[in-house]
Coordinates of C-alpha atoms in Angstrom, one line a residue:
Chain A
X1 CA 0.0 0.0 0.0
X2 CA 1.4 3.3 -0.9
X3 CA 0.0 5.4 2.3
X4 CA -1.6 8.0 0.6
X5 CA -4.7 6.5 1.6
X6 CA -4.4 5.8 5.5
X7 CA -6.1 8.9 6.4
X8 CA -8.8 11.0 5.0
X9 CA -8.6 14.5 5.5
X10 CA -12.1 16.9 5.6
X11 CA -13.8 19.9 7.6
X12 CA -15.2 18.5 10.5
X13 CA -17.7 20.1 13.3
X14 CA -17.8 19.5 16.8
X15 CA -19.9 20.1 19.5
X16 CA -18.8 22.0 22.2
X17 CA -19.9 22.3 25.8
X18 CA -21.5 25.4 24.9
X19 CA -23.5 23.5 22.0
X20 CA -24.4 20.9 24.3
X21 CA -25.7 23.0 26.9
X22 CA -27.6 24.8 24.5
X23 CA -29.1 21.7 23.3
X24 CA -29.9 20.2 27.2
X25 CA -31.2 24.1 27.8
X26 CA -33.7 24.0 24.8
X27 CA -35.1 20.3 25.4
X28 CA -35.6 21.6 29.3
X29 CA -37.6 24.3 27.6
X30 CA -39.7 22.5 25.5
X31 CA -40.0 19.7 28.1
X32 CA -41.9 22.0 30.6
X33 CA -44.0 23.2 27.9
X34 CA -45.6 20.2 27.3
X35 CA -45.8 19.2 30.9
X36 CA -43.1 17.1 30.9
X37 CA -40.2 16.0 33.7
X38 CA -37.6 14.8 31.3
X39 CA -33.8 13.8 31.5
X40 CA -32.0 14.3 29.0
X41 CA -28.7 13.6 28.2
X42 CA -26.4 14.8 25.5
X43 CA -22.9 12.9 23.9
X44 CA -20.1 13.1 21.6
X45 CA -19.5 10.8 18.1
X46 CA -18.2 8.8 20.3
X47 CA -20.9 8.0 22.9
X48 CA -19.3 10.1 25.8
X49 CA -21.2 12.2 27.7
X50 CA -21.0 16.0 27.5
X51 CA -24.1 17.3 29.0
X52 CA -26.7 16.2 31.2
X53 CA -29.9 17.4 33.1
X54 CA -32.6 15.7 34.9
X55 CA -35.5 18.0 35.6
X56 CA -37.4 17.9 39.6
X57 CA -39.7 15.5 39.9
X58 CA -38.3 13.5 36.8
X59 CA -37.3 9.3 37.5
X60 CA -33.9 8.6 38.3
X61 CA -33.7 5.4 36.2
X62 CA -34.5 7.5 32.8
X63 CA -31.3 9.5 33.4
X64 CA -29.4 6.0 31.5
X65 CA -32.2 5.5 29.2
X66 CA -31.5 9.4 28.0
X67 CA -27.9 8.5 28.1
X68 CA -28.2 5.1 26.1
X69 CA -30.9 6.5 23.5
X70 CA -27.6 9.4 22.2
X71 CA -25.6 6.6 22.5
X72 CA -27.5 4.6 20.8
X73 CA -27.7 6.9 17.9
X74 CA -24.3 7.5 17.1
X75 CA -23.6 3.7 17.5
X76 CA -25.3 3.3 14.6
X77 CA -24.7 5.5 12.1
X78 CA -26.7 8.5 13.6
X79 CA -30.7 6.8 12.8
X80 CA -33.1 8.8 15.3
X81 CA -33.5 5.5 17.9
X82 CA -37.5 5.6 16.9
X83 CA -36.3 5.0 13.4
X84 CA -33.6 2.5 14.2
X85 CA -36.5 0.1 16.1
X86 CA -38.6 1.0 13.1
X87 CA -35.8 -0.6 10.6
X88 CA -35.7 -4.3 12.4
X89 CA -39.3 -4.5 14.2
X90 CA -40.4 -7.1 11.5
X91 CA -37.2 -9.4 11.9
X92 CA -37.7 -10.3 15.6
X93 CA -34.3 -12.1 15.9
X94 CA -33.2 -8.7 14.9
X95 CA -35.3 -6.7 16.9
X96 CA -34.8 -8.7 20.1
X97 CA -31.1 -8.7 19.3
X98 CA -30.2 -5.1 19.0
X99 CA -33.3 -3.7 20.8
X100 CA -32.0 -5.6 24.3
X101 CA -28.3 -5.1 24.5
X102 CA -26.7 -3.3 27.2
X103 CA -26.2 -0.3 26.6
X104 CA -28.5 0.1 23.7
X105 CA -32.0 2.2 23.6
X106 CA -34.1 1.9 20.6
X107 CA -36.8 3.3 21.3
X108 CA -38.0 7.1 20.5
X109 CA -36.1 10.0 22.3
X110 CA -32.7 9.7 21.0
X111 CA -32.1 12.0 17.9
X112 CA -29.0 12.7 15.8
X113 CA -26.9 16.4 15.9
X114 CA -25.8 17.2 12.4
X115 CA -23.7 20.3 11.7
X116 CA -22.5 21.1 8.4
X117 CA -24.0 17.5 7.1
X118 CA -21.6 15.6 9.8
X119 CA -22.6 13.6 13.0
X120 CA -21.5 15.8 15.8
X121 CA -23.8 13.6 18.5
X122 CA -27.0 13.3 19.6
X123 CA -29.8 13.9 22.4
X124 CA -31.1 12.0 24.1
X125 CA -34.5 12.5 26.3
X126 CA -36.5 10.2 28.7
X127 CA -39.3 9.8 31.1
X128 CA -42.3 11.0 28.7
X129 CA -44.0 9.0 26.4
X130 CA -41.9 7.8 23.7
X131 CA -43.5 10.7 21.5
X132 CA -42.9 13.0 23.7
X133 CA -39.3 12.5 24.1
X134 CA -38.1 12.5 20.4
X135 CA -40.2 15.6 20.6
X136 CA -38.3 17.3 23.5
X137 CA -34.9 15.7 22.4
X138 CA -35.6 16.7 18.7
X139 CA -35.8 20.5 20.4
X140 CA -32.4 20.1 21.5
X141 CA -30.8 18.9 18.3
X142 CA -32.5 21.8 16.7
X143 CA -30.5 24.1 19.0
X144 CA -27.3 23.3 18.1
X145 CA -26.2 24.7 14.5
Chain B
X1 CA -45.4 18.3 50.0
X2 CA -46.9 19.1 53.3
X3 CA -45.8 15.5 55.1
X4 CA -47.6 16.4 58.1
X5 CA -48.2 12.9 58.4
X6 CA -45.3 11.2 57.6
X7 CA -44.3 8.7 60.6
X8 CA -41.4 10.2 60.8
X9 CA -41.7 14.1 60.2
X10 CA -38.3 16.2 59.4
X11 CA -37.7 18.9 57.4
X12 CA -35.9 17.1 54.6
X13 CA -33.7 19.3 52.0
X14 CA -33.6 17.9 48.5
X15 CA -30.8 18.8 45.5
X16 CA -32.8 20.1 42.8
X17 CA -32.0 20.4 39.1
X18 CA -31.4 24.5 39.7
X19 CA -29.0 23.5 42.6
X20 CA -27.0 20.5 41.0
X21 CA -26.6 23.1 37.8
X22 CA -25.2 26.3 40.5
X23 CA -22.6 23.2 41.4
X24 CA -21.6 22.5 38.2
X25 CA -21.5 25.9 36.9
X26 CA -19.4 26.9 40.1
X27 CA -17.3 24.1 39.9
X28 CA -16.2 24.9 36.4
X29 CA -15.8 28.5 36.9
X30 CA -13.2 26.9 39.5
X31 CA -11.5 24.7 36.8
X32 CA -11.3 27.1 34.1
X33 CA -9.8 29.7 37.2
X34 CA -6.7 26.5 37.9
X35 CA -6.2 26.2 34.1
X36 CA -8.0 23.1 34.4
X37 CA -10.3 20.8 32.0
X38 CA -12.9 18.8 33.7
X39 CA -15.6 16.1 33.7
X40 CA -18.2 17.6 36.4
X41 CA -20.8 15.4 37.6
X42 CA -23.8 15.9 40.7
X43 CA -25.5 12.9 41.7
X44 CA -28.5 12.3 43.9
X45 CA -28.3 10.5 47.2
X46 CA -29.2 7.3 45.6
X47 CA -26.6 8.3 43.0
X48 CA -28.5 8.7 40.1
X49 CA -27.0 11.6 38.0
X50 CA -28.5 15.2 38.3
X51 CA -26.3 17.7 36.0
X52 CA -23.4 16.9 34.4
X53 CA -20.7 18.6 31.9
X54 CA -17.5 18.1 30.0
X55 CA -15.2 21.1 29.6
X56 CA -14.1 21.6 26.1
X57 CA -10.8 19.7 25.8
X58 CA -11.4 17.0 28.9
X59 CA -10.5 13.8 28.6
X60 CA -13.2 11.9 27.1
X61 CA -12.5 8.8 29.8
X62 CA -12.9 11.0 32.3
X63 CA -16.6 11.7 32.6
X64 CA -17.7 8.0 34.3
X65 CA -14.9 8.5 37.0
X66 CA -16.5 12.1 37.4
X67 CA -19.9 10.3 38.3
X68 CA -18.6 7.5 39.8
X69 CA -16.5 9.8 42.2
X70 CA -19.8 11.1 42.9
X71 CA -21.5 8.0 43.5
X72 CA -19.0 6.9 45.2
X73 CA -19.4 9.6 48.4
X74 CA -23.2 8.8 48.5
X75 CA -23.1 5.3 48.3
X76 CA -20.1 5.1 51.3
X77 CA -22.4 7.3 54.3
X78 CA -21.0 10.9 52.8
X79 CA -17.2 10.9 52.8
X80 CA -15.3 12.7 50.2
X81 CA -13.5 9.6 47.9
X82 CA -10.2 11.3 49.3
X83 CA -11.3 10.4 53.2
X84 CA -12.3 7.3 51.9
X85 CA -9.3 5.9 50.5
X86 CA -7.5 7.1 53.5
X87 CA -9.6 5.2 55.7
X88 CA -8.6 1.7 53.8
X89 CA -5.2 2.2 52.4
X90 CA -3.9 0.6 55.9
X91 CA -5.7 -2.5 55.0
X92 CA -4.3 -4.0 51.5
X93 CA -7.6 -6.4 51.1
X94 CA -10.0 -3.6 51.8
X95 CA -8.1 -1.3 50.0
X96 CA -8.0 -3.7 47.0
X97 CA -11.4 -4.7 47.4
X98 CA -13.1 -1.2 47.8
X99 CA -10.9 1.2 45.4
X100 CA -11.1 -1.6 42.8
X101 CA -14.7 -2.5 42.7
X102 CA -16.6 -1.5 39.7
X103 CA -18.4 1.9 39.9
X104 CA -16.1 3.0 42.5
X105 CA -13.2 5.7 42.7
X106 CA -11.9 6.1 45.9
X107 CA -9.6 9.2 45.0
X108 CA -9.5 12.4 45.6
X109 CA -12.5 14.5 43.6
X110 CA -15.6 13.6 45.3
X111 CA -17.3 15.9 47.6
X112 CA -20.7 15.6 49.3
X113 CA -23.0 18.0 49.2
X114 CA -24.4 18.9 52.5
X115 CA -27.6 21.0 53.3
X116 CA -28.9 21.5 57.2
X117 CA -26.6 18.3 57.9
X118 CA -28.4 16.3 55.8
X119 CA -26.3 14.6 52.5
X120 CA -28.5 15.7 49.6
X121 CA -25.6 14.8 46.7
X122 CA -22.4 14.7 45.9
X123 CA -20.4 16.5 43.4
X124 CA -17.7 14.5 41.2
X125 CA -15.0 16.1 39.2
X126 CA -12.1 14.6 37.2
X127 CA -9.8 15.8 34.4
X128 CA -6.1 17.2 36.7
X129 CA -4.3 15.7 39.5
X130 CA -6.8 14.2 42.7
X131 CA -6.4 18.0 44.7
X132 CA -7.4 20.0 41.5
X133 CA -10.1 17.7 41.3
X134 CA -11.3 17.8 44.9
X135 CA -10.7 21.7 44.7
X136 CA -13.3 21.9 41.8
X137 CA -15.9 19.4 43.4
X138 CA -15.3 21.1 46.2
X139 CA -16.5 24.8 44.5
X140 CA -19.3 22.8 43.2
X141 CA -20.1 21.4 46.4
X142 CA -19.8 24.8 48.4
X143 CA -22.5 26.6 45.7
X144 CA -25.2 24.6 46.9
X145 CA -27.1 26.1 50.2
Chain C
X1 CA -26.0 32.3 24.5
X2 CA -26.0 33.9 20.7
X3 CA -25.1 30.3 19.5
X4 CA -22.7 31.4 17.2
X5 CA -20.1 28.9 19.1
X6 CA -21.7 26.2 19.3
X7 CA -20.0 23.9 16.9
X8 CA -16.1 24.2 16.6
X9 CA -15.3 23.7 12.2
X10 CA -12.2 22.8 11.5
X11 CA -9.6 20.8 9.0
X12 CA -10.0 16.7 10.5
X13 CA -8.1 13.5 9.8
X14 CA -9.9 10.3 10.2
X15 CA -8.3 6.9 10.4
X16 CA -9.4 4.9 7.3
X17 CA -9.9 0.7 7.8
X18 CA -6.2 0.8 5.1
X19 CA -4.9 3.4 7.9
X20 CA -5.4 0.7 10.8
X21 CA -4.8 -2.6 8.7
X22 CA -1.5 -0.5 7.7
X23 CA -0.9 -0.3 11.1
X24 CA -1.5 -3.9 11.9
X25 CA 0.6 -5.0 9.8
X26 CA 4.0 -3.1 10.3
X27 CA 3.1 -4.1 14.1
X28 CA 2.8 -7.5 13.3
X29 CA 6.5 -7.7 11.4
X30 CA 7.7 -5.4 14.2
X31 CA 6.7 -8.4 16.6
X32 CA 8.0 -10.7 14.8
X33 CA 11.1 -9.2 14.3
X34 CA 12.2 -8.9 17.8
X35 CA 10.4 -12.8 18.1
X36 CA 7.5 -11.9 20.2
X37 CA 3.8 -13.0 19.9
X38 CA 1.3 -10.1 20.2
X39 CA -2.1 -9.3 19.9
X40 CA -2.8 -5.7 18.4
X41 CA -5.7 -3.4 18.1
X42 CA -6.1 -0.2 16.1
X43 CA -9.2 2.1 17.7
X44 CA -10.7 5.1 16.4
X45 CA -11.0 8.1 18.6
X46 CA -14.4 7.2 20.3
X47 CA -13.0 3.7 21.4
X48 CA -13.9 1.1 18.8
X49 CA -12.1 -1.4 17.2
X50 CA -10.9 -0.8 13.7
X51 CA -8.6 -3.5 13.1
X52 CA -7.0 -6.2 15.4
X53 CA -5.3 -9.1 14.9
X54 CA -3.8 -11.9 17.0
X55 CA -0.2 -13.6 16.0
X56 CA -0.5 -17.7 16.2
X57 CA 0.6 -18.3 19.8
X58 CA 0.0 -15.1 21.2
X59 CA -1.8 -15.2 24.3
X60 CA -5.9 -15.3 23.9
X61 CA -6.2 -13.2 27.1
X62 CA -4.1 -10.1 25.9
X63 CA -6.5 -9.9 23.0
X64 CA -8.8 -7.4 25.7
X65 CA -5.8 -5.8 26.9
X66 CA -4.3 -4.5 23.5
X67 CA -7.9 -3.4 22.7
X68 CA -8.1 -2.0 26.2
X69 CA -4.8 -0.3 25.7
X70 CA -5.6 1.2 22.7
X71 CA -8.9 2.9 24.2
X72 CA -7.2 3.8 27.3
X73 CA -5.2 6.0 24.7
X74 CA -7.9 7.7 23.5
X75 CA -9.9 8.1 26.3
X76 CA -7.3 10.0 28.3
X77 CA -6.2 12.5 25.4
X78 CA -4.1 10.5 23.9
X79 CA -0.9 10.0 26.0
X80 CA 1.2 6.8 25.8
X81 CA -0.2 4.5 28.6
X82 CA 2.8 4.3 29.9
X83 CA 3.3 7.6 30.2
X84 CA -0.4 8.0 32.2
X85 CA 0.7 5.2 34.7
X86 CA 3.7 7.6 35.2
X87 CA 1.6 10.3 35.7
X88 CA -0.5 8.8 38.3
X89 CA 2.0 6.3 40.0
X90 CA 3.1 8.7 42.7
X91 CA -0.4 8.9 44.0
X92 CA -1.5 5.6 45.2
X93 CA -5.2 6.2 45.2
X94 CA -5.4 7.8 41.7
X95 CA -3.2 5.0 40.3
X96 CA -5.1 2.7 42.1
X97 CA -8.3 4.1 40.9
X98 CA -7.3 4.6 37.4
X99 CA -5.5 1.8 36.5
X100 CA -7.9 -0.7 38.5
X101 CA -10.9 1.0 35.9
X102 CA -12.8 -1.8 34.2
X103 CA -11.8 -1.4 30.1
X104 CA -8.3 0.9 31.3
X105 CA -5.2 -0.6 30.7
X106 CA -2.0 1.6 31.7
X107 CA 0.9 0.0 31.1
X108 CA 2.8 0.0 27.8
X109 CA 1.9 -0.7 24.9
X110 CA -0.9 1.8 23.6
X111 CA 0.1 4.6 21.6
X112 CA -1.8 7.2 19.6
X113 CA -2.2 7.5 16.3
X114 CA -1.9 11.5 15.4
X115 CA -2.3 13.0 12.2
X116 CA -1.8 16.5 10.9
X117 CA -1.6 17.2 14.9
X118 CA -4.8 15.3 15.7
X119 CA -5.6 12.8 17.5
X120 CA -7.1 10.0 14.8
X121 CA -6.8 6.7 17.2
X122 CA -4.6 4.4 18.8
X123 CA -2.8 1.4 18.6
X124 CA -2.5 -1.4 21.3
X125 CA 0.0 -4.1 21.7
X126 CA -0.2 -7.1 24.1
X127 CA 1.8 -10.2 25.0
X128 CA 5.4 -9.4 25.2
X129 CA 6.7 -7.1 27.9
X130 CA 5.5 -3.9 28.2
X131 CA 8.6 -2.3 26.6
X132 CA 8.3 -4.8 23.6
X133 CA 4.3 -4.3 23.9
X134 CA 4.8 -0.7 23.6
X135 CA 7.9 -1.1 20.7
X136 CA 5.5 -3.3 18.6
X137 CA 1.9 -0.9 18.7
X138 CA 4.4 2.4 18.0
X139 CA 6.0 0.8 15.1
X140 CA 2.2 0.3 14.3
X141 CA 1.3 3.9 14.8
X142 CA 4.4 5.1 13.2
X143 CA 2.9 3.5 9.6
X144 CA -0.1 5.8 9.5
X145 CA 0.7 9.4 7.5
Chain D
X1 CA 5.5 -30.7 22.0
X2 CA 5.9 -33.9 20.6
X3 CA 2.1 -35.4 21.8
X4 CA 2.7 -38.4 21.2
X5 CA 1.7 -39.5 24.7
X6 CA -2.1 -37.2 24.2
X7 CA -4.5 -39.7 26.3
X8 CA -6.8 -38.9 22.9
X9 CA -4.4 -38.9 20.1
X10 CA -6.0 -37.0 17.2
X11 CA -5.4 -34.6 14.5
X12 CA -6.1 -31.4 15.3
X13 CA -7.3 -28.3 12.9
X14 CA -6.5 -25.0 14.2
X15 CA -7.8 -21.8 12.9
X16 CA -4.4 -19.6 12.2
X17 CA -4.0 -15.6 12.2
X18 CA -3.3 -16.6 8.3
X19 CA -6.8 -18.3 7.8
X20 CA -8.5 -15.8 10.1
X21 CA -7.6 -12.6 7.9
X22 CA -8.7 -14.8 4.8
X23 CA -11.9 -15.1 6.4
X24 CA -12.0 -11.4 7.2
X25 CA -10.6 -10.5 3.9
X26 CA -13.2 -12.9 1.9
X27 CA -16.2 -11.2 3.9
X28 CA -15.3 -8.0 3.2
X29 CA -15.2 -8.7 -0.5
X30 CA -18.5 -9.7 -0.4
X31 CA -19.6 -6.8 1.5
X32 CA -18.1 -4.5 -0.7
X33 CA -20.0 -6.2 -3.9
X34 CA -22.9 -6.2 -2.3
X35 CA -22.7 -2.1 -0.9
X36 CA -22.7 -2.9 2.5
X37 CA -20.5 -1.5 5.2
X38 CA -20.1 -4.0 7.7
X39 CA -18.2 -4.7 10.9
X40 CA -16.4 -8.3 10.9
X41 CA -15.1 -10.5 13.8
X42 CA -13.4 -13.9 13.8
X43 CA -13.1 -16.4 16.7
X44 CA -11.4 -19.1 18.1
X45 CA -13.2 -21.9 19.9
X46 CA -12.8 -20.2 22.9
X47 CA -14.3 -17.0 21.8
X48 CA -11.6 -15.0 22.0
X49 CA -10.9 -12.7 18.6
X50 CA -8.1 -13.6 16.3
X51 CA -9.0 -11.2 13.6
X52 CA -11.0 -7.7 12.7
X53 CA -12.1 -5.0 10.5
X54 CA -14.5 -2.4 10.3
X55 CA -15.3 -0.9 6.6
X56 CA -15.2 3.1 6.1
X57 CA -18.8 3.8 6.9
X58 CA -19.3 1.0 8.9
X59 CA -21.7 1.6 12.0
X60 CA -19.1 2.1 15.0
X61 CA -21.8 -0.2 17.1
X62 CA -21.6 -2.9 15.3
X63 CA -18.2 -4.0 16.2
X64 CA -19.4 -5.3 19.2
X65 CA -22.4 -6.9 17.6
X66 CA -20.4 -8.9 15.1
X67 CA -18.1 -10.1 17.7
X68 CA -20.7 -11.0 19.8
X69 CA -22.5 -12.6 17.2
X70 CA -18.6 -15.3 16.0
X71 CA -18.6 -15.7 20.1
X72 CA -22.2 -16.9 20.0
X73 CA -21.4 -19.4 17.4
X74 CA -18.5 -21.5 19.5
X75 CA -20.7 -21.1 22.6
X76 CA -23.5 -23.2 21.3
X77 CA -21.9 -25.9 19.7
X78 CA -21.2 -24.5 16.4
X79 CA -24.3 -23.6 15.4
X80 CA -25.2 -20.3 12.8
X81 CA -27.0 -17.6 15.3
X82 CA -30.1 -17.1 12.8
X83 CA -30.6 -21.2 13.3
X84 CA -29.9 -20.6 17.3
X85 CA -32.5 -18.2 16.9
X86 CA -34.9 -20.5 15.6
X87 CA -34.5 -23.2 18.1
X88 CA -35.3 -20.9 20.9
X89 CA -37.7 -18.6 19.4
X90 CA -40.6 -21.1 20.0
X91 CA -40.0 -21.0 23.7
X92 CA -40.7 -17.3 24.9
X93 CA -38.5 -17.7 28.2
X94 CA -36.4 -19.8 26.8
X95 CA -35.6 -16.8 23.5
X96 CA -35.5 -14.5 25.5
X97 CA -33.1 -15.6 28.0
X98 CA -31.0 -16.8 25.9
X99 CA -30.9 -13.7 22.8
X100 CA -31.3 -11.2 26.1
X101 CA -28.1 -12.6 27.5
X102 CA -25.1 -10.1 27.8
X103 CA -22.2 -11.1 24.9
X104 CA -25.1 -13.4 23.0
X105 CA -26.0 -12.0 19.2
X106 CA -28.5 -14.9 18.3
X107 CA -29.6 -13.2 15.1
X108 CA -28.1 -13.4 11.6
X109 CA -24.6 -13.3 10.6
X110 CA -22.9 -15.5 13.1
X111 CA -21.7 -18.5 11.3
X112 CA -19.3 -21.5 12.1
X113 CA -16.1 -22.2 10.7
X114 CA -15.6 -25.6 10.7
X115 CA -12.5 -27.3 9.2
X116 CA -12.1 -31.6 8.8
X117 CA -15.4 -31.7 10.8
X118 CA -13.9 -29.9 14.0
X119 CA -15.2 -26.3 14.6
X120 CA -12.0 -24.3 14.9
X121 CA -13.6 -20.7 14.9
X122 CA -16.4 -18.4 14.3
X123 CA -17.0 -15.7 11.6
X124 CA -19.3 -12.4 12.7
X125 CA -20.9 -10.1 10.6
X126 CA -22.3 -7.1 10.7
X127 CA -24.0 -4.0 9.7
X128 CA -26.3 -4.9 6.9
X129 CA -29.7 -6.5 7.1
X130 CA -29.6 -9.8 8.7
X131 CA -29.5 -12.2 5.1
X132 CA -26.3 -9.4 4.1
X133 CA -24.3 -10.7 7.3
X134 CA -25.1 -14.0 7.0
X135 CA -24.0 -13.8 3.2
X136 CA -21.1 -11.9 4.4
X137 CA -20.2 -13.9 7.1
X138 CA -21.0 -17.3 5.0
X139 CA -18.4 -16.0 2.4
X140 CA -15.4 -15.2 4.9
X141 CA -16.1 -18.9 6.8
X142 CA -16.0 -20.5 3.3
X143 CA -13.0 -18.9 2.3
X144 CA -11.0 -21.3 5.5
X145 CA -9.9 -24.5 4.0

């Protein structure tokens, strides 16, 4: 192999602190307008977390399912999680594959952040119906441009 | 709540979301003040997370020991993880046994968080050495009335 | 928060799957030129495995740790690990804590992979000692331009 | 070692770093003719990886999965995951104990490589829908002679 090819050079975005606070900040908002005690969790291409909020009153074991839904959607290729279940509900040796590992969420509430075309990472919201938190984390993704 | 019937009646505090955020908030002011980039975590007494942030440029691997330094102080009766490691480095096998489970990190960074004597949280903070770390948690900790 | 910050743009190398087999390779005939048997893992910047390959007679157990090694890279910013169990070794409760961290391995033989300045992945080398480990993954890293 | 005093003399096949790249290499061929990015893993009989690759594009999630899914193989006798799958799926406690399972994949794309009769590895796929990694995975454990 010659090299030339080992790495690919492009212009990349990434989300900073203040772009993930933004995004935790504008889910929070649309959270209480629709009634809502949400967590919601917010992490890097590579699944790390960068920001995370759990609102009064909200369950304690939805801060992970926030955290696991972003994960969840940079794991694979940046599908909202809604639309990842949606793509391997009819195979159910898929479905109860990927829908019950560790560490995975599939379920609506975890929503891509693209900048510039490019996945930057995602938001992830819980402890709502499963409309209502692609709806609240989908108003954190829009946050961040 | 007006618990004027609960068996046992006390004027409980509780760590809400506006509280664990004042930590973080105050505990990165702190960090960026030392020159310092941090994972900043506030748990819950049943250590569930509350707020959390990574400062732009922290290590990525740091953010779980942030929490789990949090979690760490509420699940071992309120000690910072400093105190706690101090209290089990004499004994090898506790030592071992404690600093090395999973989920713990006994070193220095976690700080409870302490309102009318009561533990209402813990602030976790990770990123420079274990007394720039327990110097930030502890600015977290102190924001909290 | 006028959002104008909330995405960082800049000039980005990624690690291709020819980059990390590259990588493999020259690691693999650097262990076998100095007569060890190694396992070795090339990782992209969130953590997961690019490219890994175990040499016939290398120990099946160090297959983790090279992988482990690699992501230890990348998770703490990219130093050599065994220049993080340097930097923590004087404190026995941080290098206790740190280096007892299920999926952290910090002893040599991870090194990053760096691009144009950036931090693209890393490459992990197990089963000699940990100056041939470490010999072995940078003549791995070395092949990436 | 000579073995000539085994208590069961036999000849043994053994799955080699050479034949486990073959695999690896094989699968990705048909991957690439077939325009799917895919993750693939290959094991020994004791689970443990011998050889990996992700393609460019490849979903960073499914590295895990395709591992998961070679390891699932050589933990169950030999069998492919999607026919694991269908021996369970019949029994509801049974399926879901066993696909739930932390480490199992029993869905397509987990086949057995089996050489002179003996089951001397594991090929994992990937990435695509379940018939691609099977296809995939089929193609890199037919490539071991």
């Amino acid at each position: 192999m010659s090299g030339a090819h080992d790495a690919h050079t492009r212009t990349s975005a990434t989300l900073t602190l203040a772009g993930a606070r933004a995004a935790v900040d504008a889910a929070l908002t649309q959270a209480a307008a629709i009634g809502a005690s949400m967590n919601v969790a917010v992490v890097d291409p590579g699944g790390a977390l960068l920001a995370f909020a759990r609102m009064d009153g909200a369950f304690a074991g939805s801060g992970d399912i926030a955290s696991d839904k972003a994960r969840t959607v940079v794991s694979f290729g940046g599908a909202p999680t809604d639309e990842l279940y949606a793509a391997i509900e009819g195979e159910p040796a898929v479905r109860d594959g990927i829908a019950g590992r560790e560490g995975v969420a599939a379920f609506g509430g975890g929503v891509p952040v693209v900048v510039d075309g490019e996945l930057v990472g995602a938001v992830g919201a819980s402890g709502g119906s499963a409309a209502q938190d692609k709806q609240v984390a989908q108003a954190g993704a829009d946050a961040v441009r």
